[in-house]
Amino acid sequence: MSQQAEFESILLCFLNSDNQIRLEAEKKYDHLKESQPEQLVILLLQTARASAQQNARSIASVLLRGVLIRSEDCLWPACSPQTQQTLKRELLIGIEAEPVNYVRARFADVLAVLIVNIYQDGTWPEVFPFLLTLSQSPSPERREIALSIYSQLAAFMGETFKAYYGVLSQVLAKALKDPQSLKVRVKALNTIMNAIQFCSTKEERSHFTPLVKDMFALIEACLAPPGNEDLLLNTIQLFIDMVDIAPTFLNPILRDLLAWSMKIATDTELEDATRQAGAEFLIAVAESKPGIIKKTPDALKHIVSILLTMMLEIDDDLEEWNKDEEEVKDTTSNVVVAEEYLDRLSLALGGDAIMPIIFDNIPKLLNNTSDWRHRRAGLMSISQIGEGCIDLMKPNLPNIVALILPRVRDSDPRVRWTAANALGQMATDFGPKFQKQFYKQVLPELVFLLDDVDHPRVQAHSAAALVNFFERFESRLILPYLDGLMSKFFSLIQTPKKILREHVLTGIAGVASSSGQHFIKYYDTIVPLLKSILRETRGKETRILRGKAMECFSIIAKAVTKARCLNDAKEVMELMHLIAKEGMTDDDPQREYMLQAWARLSECLKRDFTPFLPFVVPPILEAASVEPMVRTTDINEDEDEEGWEFLDIADQRIAIHTASLEEKAGAINMLHTFALDLKEDFFPWVDATAKLVAPLLKFFYHDGVRSASAQILPFLLTSAVQFVKLNPTDINRKMVVDLFDFILNSLIDGIREEHDPELTILMLESVHESIANFGENSMSDAQVAKTIDLINYVIDYITKRKLKRAQFVQQLDIDEDDQIKISLEEKKEDLTENEIAEVVGALIRFNKDKFLAIYPQFNNRVRTLVQPTSRPSNRALGLCIFDDVVEFCGNPEVIKAMFQDYLPFVLQYINDSFPAVRQACAYGLGVCAQHGGAIFAPFVNESLKKLVDLINHPKSRTEPYGASTDNAISAVAKFMKFQSVNVAELLPLWVTWLPCSDDPIECIVVHNHLCDFIEGQPDLVFGTNLERLPLVLGIFSDIISNEADEKVNLRIHNLLKAMNTSKPSEVQKAFNSLSQEQQGVLNDFMNQPTQ
């Protein structure tokens, strides 16, 4: 057998269904690739060009493309000039000579990647004339191939391909009107979509703007004759992509496209996928260009009508629906897709636009007594729009709840199920206000559904809705219902109905989480049942039940605390260990439940969890180490494969197995929990974890993996630092130094390669947390300098982004919708600059001397940032750096110099319209009062007046100024503590400004100030005749209701207890003047055990 024939047989084995044969073929192929790369290219080319078997030609073309893509594994450089020239020549000949269309398409893919690879070398001048000739071929199949290649070049060559736009636009103008082939026209549209994303100026777009009307004509052409629905679907999807990439480009035809999309979405003769694509285009426009939808007469009414109609296209058989198993949601059905689109529509347009239209339809749907589908659709509509319409729905909750509650007792169980779903969703969207306002009406109705014994799915979903309800339900409000609920749950847990038992366990967990230590009275009844489930149930059909039992116990353990559950927790951990040892498949749902249970028990047990780490950590490390499953597939491959996400690039579809990557991210989060909770006890796994996660900062397949990797690093450092404090050897100290250097370098490298602002923010946060966790004066001069370089890099990067965006705005027509998107980008950049300030603060606080040594070089940058001509976010950043230097430097000479350079700007900007600038000024004046001493005395009166004016401004408590007002209130407290001011006059006024609620960190500071003043100057706080005592009690109630800091809560508890002891009648009188809600909060608070 010749080498060529032998090679061809190897390739055909790639298609064999026998795994062993396939693996052997792959080994032979890989060996040839490694040992004779040029020969491999020649053999692939010969097979692709000359094999008598089209399957061999096809797979050879696919593999040849793979070895010619520009990458580290590219074999083009391994080829001699002669082979390279042969390859280029044969590719051009082969495009013309290949008789089979789909093989020719594969061959064209090879040509496209090679052009992308070597075009800039200038060694293939004949290729573009060849493509131009091919695009004018009399054969529509060859014209289609030419357009396919152009499409890939537009996608992959990007900026380089712009020089060819003039010729390309002429080719596309003809192709869009191709008289013989709709496929050619669709390929032309694809090429435009790929090219337009790189057009950053009007001049560049002008090549394609004249083609817009012909693009629109393609939809009509695809609809006209039968048999072209696949092309119609492809065309709509391309327009959807274009709306996302360059919506303004479609402005001339956008309203026409809306009209046609509505027609497609309502055409029941079309396939569901096509109709859904028509509807998705409408939603895509609403998300990218909401103004167009709002301004087009009746457009929104039609879109809502389309979605509501699709939501009626359900035909559940009641007997099938009521089976004792969880429904597998058909994510491709019109009903599910329409519900998702309604959610997206409400998020895109908001309540002002959506609510009047939706609630014009909902009563009609709910009052349709003849068809349960209508009542179901009405309830689902309420569920779906809640998040997007939250502000407008809040004041209308009584009316909305009144629409839902009657349907709880609907004659059709599917409607009852949907009513429970709606109430659960509203508890999530509008809690805790919803729970406080409606618990007396809602809880009895959900409990009523637990008795729907003929319909276990209704019972189960009611239990699920109760879980949602309890998530943000105050423990004092649940207490009267506890006995009744738990009695009901205990009876239902005995049922043989699996789906019901699973949801009841979740319900019990929800009750435990909400009621906290009040759940102890039920502990001895439920925990033996949970252990019995884990010990005795086996089999695939009960895996979720066992998982729910793990979840339920771990949540109960957190609720009742370690003192009550320790022995049982150890037993449950052993039971989970046994289940794990029995073996679990990759898709076993117990895996996720077990991981989450371990995390909760780690948080509950703290150091008592340490003995379990040797069997818990290795499988989690293994899950965190899983390699990404990525494959390149044909563009026509089905996208509905569960657990995979698909990205279309030109004519290739990149498939990423997101399910495994989500598990990978989850595993890293578990390790994070262990490092956080167990600190030095996690040390044995710090090195392996750090080496695993640091490279994942550049894991661009999955944002969640990068996020989890960034967030765990500071806590690994903490674990090591704590361990070394207990084991202070030279080797251990060096290990911590090396670990910090490794973490810092990894984060810096990650930030320099990261282009997602949200991930950049997380990584910067990890930088400043790592600096803090490393300890005082621990960084080297080089590390401080490297961090300053990073700060400068990020500032410069953001500045360049903003400059580029400003140029883009000048070059293109920007409308209101585009401006909204730009504002969102700017907010992310503002948050990034906030994190830069945190990094600088950490450097000053923990490495003061080294920072001050290098600061003179950095000061010019800071002075530039605070100038009036700088952007507001830059001014805020500069002011934050000023604040940190004054707060942490501890050097009077430095502070004096900083006052001279920056205090005039602080006083000038204190009423700035940009919230972050105002907040930095307010905080800064407090810092100056605390740390400036006599140096600040000349500025006290002017500063104090500006702060009081800021606080008393009518809009000081409105968005977005609440946080700056909290900082101003805090600053005034520091003036009273550290500067010479009239406290007797100022403190009574200061108390009237409380409580604070917008800046979580500063709220804790302010409320601690309040406790200090009560302890030190009670007469000034309460008044000589205790006239302000009711005010202070009300403030305490509000602080407690807003989930205050535990230490603040303890101080308030002790103050109330002391006040009640020393002045019981006065306190009771003041207490009686409070609202019932405030009284309830204080009563519940004082009855809780203190730590």
Coordinates of N, CA and C in Angstrom, one line a residue, residues 944 975-976 979-988:
L944 N -16.9 73.2 57.5 CA -18.1 72.8 58.3 C -19.4 73.4 57.7
F975 N -15.5 66.3 62.9 CA -15.3 67.7 63.3 C -15.6 67.8 64.8
M976 N -16.7 67.2 65.3 CA -17.0 67.3 66.7 C -16.0 66.6 67.6
Q979 N -11.9 68.5 66.2 CA -11.6 69.9 66.0 C -12.4 70.7 67.0
S980 N -12.0 72.0 67.1 CA -12.7 72.9 68.1 C -13.9 73.5 67.5
V981 N -15.1 72.9 67.7 CA -16.4 73.4 67.2 C -17.4 73.4 68.4
N982 N -18.5 74.0 68.1 CA -19.6 74.1 69.2 C -20.4 72.8 69.2
V983 N -20.0 71.8 69.9 CA -20.6 70.5 70.0 C -22.0 70.6 70.5
A984 N -22.2 71.5 71.5 CA -23.5 71.6 72.2 C -24.6 72.1 71.1
E985 N -24.2 72.9 70.2 CA -25.1 73.3 69.2 C -25.2 72.3 68.0
L986 N -24.1 71.7 67.7 CA -24.0 70.9 66.5 C -24.6 69.5 66.7
L987 N -24.3 68.9 67.8 CA -24.7 67.5 68.1 C -26.2 67.2 68.0
P988 N -27.0 68.1 68.6 CA -28.5 67.9 68.5 C -29.0 67.9 67.0

